[in-house]
Structure formats: structure tokens, C-alpha cells
mmCIF file of N, CA and C in Angstrom:
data_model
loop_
_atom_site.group_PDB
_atom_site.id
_atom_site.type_symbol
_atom_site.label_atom_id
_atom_site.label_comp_id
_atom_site.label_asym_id
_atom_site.label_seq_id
_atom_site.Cartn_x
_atom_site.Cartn_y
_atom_site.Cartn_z
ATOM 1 N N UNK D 1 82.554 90.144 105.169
ATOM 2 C CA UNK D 1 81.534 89.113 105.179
ATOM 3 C C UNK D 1 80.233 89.739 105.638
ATOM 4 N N UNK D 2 79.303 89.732 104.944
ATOM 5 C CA UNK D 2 77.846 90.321 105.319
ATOM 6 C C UNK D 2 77.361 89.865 106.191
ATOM 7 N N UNK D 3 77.571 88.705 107.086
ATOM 8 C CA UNK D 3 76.627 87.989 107.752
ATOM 9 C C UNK D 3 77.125 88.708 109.316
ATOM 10 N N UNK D 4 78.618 89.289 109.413
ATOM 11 C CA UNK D 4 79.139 89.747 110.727
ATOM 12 C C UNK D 4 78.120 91.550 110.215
ATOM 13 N N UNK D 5 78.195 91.933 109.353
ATOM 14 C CA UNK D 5 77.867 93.047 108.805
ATOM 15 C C UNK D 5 76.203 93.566 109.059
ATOM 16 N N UNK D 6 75.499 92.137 109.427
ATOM 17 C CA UNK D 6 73.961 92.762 109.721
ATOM 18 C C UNK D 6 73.842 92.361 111.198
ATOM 19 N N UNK D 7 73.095 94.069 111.072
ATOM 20 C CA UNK D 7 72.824 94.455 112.920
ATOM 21 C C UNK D 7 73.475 95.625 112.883
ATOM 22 N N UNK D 8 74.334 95.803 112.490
ATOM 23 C CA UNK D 8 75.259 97.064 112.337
ATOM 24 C C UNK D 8 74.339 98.369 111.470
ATOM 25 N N UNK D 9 75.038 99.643 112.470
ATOM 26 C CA UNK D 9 74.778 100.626 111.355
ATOM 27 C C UNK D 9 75.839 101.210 110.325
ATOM 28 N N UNK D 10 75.278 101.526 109.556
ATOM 29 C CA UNK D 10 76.589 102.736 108.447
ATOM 30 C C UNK D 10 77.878 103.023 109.747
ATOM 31 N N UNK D 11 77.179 103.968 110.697
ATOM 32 C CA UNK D 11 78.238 104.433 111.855
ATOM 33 C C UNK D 11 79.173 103.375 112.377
ATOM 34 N N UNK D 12 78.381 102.520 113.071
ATOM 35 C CA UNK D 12 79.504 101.745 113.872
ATOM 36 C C UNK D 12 80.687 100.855 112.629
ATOM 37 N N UNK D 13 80.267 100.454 111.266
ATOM 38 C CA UNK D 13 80.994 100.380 110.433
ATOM 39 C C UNK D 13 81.998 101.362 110.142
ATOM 40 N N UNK D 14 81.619 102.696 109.873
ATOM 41 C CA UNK D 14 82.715 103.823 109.922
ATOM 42 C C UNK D 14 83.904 103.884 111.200
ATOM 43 N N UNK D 15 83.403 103.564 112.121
ATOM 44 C CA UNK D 15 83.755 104.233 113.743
ATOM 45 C C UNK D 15 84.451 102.741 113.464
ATOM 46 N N UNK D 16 84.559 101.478 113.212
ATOM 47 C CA UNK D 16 85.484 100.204 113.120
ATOM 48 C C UNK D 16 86.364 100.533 112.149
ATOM 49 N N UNK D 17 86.144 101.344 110.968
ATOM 50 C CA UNK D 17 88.040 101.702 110.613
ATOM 51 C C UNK D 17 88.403 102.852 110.428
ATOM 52 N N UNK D 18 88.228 103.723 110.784
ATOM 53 C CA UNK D 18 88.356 105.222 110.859
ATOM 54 C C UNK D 18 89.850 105.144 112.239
ATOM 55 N N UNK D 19 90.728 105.548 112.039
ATOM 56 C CA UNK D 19 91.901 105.706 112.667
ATOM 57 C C UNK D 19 91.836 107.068 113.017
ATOM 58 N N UNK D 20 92.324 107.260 114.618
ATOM 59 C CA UNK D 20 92.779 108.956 115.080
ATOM 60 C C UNK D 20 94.012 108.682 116.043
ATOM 61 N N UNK D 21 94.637 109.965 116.046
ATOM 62 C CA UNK D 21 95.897 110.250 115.997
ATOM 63 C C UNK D 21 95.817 111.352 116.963
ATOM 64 N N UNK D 22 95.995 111.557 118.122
ATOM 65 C CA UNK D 22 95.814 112.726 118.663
ATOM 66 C C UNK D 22 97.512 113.312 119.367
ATOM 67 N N UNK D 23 97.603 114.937 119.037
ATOM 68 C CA UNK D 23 98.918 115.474 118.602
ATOM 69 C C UNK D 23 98.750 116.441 119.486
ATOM 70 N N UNK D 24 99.502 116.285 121.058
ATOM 71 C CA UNK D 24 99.468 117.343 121.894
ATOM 72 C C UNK D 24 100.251 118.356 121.915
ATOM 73 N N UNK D 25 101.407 118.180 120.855
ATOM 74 C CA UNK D 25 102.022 119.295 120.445
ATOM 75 C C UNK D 25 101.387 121.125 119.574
ATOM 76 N N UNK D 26 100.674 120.205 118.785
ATOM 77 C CA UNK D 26 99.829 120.859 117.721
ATOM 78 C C UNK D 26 98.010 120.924 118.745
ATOM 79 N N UNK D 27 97.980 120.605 119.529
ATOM 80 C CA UNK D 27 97.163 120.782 120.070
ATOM 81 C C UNK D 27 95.828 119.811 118.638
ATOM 82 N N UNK D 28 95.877 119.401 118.560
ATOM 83 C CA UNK D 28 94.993 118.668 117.229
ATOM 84 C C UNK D 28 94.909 117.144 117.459
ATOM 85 N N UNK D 29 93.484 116.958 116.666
ATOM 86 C CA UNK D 29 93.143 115.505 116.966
ATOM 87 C C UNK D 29 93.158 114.859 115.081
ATOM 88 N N UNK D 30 94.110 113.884 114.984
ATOM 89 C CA UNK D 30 94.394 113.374 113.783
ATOM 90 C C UNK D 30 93.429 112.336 113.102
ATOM 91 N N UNK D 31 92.277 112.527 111.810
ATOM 92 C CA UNK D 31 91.432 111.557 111.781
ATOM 93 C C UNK D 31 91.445 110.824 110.117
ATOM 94 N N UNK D 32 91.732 109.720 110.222
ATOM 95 C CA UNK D 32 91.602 109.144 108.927
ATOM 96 C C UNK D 32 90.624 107.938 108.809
ATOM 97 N N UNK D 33 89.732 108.515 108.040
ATOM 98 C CA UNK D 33 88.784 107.243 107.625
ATOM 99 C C UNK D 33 89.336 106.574 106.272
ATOM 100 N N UNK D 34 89.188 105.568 105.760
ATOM 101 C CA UNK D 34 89.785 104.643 104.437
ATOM 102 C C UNK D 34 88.711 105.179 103.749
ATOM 103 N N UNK D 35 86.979 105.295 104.034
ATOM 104 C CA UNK D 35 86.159 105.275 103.322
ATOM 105 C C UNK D 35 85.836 106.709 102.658
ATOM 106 N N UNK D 36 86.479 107.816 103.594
ATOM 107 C CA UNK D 36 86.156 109.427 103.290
ATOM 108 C C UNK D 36 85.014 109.536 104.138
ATOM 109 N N UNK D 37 84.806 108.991 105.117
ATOM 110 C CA UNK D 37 83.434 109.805 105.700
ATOM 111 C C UNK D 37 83.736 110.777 107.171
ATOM 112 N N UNK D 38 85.219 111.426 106.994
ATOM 113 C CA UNK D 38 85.629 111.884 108.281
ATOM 114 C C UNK D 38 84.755 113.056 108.321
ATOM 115 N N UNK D 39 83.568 114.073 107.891
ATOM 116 C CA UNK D 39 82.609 114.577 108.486
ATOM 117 C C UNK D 39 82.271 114.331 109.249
ATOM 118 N N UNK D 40 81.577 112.766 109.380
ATOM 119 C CA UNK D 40 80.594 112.498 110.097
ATOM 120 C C UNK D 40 81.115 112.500 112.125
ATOM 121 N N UNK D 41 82.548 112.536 111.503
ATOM 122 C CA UNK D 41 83.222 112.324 112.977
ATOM 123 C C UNK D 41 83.259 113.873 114.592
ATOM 124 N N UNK D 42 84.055 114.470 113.459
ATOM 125 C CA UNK D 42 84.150 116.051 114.605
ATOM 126 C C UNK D 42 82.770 116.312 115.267
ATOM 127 N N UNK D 43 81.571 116.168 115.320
ATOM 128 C CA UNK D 43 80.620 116.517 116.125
ATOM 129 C C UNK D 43 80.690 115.662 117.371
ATOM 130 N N UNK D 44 81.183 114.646 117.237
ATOM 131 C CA UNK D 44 81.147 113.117 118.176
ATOM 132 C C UNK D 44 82.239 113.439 118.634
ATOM 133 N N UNK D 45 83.802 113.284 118.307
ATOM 134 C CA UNK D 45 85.030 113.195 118.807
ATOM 135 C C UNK D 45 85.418 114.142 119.570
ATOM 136 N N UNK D 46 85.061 115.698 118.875
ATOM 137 C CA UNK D 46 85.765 116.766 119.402
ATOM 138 C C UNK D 46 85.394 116.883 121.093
ATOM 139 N N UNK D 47 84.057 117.169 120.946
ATOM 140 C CA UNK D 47 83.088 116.968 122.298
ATOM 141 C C UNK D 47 83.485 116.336 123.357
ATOM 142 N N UNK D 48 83.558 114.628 122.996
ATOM 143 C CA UNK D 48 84.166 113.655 123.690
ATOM 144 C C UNK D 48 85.733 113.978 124.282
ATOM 145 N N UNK D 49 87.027 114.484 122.624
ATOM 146 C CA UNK D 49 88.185 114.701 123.802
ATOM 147 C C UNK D 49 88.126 116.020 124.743
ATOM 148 N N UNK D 50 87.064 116.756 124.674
ATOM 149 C CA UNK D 50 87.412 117.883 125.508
ATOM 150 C C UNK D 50 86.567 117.711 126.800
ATOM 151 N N UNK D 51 85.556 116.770 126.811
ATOM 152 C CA UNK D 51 85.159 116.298 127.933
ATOM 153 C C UNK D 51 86.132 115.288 128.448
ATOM 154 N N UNK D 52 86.902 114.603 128.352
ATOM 155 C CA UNK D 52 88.196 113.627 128.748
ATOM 156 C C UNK D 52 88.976 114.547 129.250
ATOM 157 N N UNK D 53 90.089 115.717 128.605
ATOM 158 C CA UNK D 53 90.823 116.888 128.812
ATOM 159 C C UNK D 53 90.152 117.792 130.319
ATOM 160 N N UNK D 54 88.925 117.759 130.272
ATOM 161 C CA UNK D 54 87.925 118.294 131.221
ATOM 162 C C UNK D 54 88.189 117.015 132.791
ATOM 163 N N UNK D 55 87.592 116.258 132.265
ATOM 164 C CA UNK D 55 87.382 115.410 133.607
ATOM 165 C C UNK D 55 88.981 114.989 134.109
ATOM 166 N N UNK D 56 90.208 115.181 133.230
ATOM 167 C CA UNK D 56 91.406 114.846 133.440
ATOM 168 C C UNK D 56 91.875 115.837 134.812
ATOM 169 N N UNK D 57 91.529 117.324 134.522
ATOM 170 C CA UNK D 57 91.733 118.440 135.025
ATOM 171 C C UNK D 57 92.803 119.094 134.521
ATOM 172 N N UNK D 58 93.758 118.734 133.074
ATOM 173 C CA UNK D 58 95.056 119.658 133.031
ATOM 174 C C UNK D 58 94.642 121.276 132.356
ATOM 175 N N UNK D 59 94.934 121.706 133.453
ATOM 176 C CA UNK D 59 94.471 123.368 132.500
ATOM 177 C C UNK D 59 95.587 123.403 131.355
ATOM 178 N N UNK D 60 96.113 122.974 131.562
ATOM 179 C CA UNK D 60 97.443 123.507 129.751
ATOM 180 C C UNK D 60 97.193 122.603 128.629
ATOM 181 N N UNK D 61 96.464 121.943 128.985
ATOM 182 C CA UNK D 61 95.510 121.185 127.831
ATOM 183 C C UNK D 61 94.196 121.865 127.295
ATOM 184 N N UNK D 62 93.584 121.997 128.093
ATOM 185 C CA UNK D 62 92.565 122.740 127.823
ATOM 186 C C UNK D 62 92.191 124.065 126.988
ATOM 187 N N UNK D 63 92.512 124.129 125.799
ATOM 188 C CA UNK D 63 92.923 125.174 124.926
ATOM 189 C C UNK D 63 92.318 124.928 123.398
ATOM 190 N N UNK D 64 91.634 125.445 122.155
ATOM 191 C CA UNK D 64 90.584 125.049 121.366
ATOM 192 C C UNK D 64 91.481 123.925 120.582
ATOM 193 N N UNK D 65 91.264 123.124 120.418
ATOM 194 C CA UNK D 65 92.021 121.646 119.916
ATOM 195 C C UNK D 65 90.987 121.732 118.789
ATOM 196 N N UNK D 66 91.823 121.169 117.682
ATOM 197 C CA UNK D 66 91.287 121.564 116.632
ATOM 198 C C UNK D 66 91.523 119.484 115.410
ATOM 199 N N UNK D 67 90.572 119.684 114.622
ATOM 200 C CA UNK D 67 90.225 118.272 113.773
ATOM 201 C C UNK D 67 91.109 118.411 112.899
ATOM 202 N N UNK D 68 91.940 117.432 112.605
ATOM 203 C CA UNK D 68 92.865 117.243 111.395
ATOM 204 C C UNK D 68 92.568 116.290 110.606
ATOM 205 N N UNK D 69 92.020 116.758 109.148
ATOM 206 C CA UNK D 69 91.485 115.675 108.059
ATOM 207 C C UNK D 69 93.040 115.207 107.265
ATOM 208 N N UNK D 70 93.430 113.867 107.579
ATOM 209 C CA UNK D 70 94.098 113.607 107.013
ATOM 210 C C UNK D 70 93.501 113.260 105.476
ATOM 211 N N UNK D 71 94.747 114.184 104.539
ATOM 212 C CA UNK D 71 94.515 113.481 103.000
ATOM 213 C C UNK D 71 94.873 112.161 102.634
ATOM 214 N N UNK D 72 94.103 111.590 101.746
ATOM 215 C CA UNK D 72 94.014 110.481 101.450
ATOM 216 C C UNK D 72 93.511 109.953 99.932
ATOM 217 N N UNK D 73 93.842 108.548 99.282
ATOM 218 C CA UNK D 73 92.666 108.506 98.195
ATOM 219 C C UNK D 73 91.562 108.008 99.345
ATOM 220 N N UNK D 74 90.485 107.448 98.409
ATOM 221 C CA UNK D 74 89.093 106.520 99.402
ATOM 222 C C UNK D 74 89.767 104.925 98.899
ATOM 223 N N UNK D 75 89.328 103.835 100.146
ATOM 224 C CA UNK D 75 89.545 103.210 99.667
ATOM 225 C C UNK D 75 88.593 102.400 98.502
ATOM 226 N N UNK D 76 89.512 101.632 97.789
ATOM 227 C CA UNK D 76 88.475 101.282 96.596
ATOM 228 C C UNK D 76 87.512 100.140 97.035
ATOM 229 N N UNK D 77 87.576 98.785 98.371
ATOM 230 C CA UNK D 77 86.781 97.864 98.417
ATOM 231 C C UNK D 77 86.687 97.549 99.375
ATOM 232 N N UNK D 78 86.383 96.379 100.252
ATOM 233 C CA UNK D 78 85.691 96.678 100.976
ATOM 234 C C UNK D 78 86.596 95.835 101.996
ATOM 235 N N UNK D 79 87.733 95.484 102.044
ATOM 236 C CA UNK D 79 88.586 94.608 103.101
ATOM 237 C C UNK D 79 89.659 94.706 103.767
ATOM 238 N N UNK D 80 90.115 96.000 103.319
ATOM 239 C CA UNK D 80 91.548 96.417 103.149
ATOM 240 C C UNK D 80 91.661 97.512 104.336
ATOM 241 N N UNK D 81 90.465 97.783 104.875
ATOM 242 C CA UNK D 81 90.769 98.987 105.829
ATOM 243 C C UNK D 81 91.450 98.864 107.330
ATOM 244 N N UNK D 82 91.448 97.433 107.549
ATOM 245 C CA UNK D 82 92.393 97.043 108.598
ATOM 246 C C UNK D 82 94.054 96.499 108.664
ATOM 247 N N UNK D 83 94.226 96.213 107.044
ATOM 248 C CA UNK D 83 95.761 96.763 106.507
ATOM 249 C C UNK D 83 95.950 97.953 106.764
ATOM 250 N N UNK D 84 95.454 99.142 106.160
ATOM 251 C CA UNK D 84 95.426 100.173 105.907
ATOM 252 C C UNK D 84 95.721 100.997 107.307
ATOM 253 N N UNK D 85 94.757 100.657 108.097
ATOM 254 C CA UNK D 85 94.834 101.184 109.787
ATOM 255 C C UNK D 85 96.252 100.964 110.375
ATOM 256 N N UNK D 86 96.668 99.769 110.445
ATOM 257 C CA UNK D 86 97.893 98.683 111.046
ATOM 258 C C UNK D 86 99.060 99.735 110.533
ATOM 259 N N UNK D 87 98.833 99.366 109.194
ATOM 260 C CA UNK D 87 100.034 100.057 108.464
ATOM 261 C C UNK D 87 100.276 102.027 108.900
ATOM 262 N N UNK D 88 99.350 102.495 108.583
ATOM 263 C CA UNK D 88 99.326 103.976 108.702
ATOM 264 C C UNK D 88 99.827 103.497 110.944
ATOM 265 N N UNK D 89 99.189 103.077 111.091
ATOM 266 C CA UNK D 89 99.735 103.130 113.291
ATOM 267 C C UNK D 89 100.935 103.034 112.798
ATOM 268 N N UNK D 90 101.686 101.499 112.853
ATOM 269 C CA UNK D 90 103.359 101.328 112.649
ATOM 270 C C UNK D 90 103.931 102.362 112.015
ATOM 271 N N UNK D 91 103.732 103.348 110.749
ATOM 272 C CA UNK D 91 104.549 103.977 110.462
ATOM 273 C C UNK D 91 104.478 105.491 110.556
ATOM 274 N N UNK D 92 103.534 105.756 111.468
ATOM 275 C CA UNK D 92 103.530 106.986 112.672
ATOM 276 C C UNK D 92 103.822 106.714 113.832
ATOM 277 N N UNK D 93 104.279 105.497 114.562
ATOM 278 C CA UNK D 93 104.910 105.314 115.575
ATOM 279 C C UNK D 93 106.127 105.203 115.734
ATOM 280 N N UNK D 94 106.713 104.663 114.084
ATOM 281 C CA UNK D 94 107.970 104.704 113.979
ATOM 282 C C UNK D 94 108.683 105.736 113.734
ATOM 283 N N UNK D 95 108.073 106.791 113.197
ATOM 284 C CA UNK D 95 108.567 107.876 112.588
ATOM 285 C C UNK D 95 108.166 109.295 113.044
ATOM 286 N N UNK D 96 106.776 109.516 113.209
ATOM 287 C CA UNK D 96 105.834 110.375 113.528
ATOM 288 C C UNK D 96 105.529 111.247 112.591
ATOM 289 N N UNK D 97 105.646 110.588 111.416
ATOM 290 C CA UNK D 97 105.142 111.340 110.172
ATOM 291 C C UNK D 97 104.036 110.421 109.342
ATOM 292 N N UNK D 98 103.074 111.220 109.034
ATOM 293 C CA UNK D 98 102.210 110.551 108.396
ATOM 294 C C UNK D 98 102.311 109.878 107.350
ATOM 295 N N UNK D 99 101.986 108.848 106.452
ATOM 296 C CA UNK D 99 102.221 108.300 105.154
ATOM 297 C C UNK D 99 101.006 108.004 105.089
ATOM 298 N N UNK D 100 99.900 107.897 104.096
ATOM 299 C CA UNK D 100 98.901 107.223 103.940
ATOM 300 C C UNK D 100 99.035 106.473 102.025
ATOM 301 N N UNK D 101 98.825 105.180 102.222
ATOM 302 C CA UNK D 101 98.735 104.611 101.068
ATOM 303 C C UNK D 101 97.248 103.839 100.922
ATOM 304 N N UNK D 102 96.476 103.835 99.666
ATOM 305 C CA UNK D 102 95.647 103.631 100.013
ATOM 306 C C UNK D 102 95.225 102.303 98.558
ATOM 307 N N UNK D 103 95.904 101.736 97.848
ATOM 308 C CA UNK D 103 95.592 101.131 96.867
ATOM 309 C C UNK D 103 95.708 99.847 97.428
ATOM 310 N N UNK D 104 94.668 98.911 96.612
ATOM 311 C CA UNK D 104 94.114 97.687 96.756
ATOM 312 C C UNK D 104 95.539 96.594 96.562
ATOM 313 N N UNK D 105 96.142 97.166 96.112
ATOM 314 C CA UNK D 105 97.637 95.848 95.383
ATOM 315 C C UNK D 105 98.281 96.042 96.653
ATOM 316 N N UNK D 106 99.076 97.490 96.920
ATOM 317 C CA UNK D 106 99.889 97.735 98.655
ATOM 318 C C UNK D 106 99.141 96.964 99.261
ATOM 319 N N UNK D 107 98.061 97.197 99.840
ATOM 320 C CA UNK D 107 97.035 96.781 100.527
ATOM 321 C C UNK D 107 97.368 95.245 100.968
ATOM 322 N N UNK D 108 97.076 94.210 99.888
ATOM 323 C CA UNK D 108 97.064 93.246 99.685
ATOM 324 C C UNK D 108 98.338 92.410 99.948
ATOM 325 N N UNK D 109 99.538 93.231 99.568
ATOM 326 C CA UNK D 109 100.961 92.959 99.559
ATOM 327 C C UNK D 109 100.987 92.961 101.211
ATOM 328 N N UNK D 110 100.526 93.827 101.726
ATOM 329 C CA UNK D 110 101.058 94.104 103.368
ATOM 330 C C UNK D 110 99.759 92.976 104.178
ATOM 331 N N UNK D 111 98.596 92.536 103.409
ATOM 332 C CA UNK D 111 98.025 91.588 104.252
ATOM 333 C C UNK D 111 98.875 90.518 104.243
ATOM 334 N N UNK D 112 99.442 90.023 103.381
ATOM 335 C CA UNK D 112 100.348 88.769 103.804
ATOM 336 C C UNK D 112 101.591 89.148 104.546
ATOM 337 N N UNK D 113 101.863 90.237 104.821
ATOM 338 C CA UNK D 113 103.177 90.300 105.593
ATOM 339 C C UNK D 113 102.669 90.220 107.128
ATOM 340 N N UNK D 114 101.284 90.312 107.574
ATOM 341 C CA UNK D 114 101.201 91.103 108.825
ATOM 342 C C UNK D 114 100.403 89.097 109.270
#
């Protein structure tokens, strides 16, 4: 709806469905945007978790942590990216493997389930 949509920038629109995943095994921070704009993210995020990792104090954390672009299609419109989010959390929590689906019909099918 456009009317929640003005006042906003491009960013804080991105940064509302852009999903991360952070993997202390792999030492890596997991990032999926629906729209494809995960560039715009690693200058902002990386910074931020290593200042968190920092102010935490664990030295065995503290080690070059690295951005993981999850693959994806883009999504095609403009409503679906909070299916999309929901769905991709539940089935990396259940499993801890990634799945990303990204079509408007799934999409749509899983808004009425949720």
C-alpha cells in the first residue's frame, strides 16, 4: 500500500525484507534480500556484527567473518516478501538448510496457510 510507503526511503524498504542468517560455525553472516539488492547491505552489516562480536568480548569469535549472498530468483511484485521471509526462517530452523523459493503462485499458496 503506498500510503504506509511515503516517508520511507529505497533503504529502510530494503532493510524491512531483506532476511540474515548468521552461521557461527562457518564463521559467516547469511543475507537474502527478495528484491536482489544484497550489495547495498555488507558495508552496513559487516561493520555492525563485528562491532557487537567486539563489545561482546569473545576472542574466538572475533576472526574475519565473512557475507554470504544467498542465491535466489528476484522477487517478481511487490507483496510477497514477508511470505517469502516467514517461509525461508521456518525452514532453516527446522532443518538448517537453506531453501529459497521465490515465485508469486508458492508465494501466494503459503499466504493463506500462515
Amino acid at each position: 500500500d503506498m500510503t504506509r510507503l511515503r516517508g520511507k526511503t529505497s533503504e529502510d524498504m530494503y532493510q524491512n525484507s531483506s532476511k540474515r542468517v548468521v552461521k557461527i560455525s562457518s564463521q559467516s553472516v547469511m543475507l537474502l534480500d527478495p528484491l536482489g539488492n544484497e550489495g547495498c547491505y555488507e558495508r552496513k552489516i559487516m561493520p555492525n556484527w563485528r562491532n557487537f562480536l567486539k563489545m561482546k568480548g569473545n576472542e574466538e569469535f572475533r576472526v574475519d567473518w565473512k557475507m554470504e549472498r544467498l542465491p535466489h530468483n528476484k522477487q517478481m511484485d511487490s507483496s510477497s516478501c514477508g511470505v517469502l521471509m516467514l517461509k525461508f526462517a521456518e525452514h532453516y530452523l527446522m532443518s538448517g538448510e537453506v531453501a529459497v523459493h521465490s515465485r508469486s503462485r508458492w508465494a501466494a499458496t503459503h499466504r493463506n496457510c500462515l
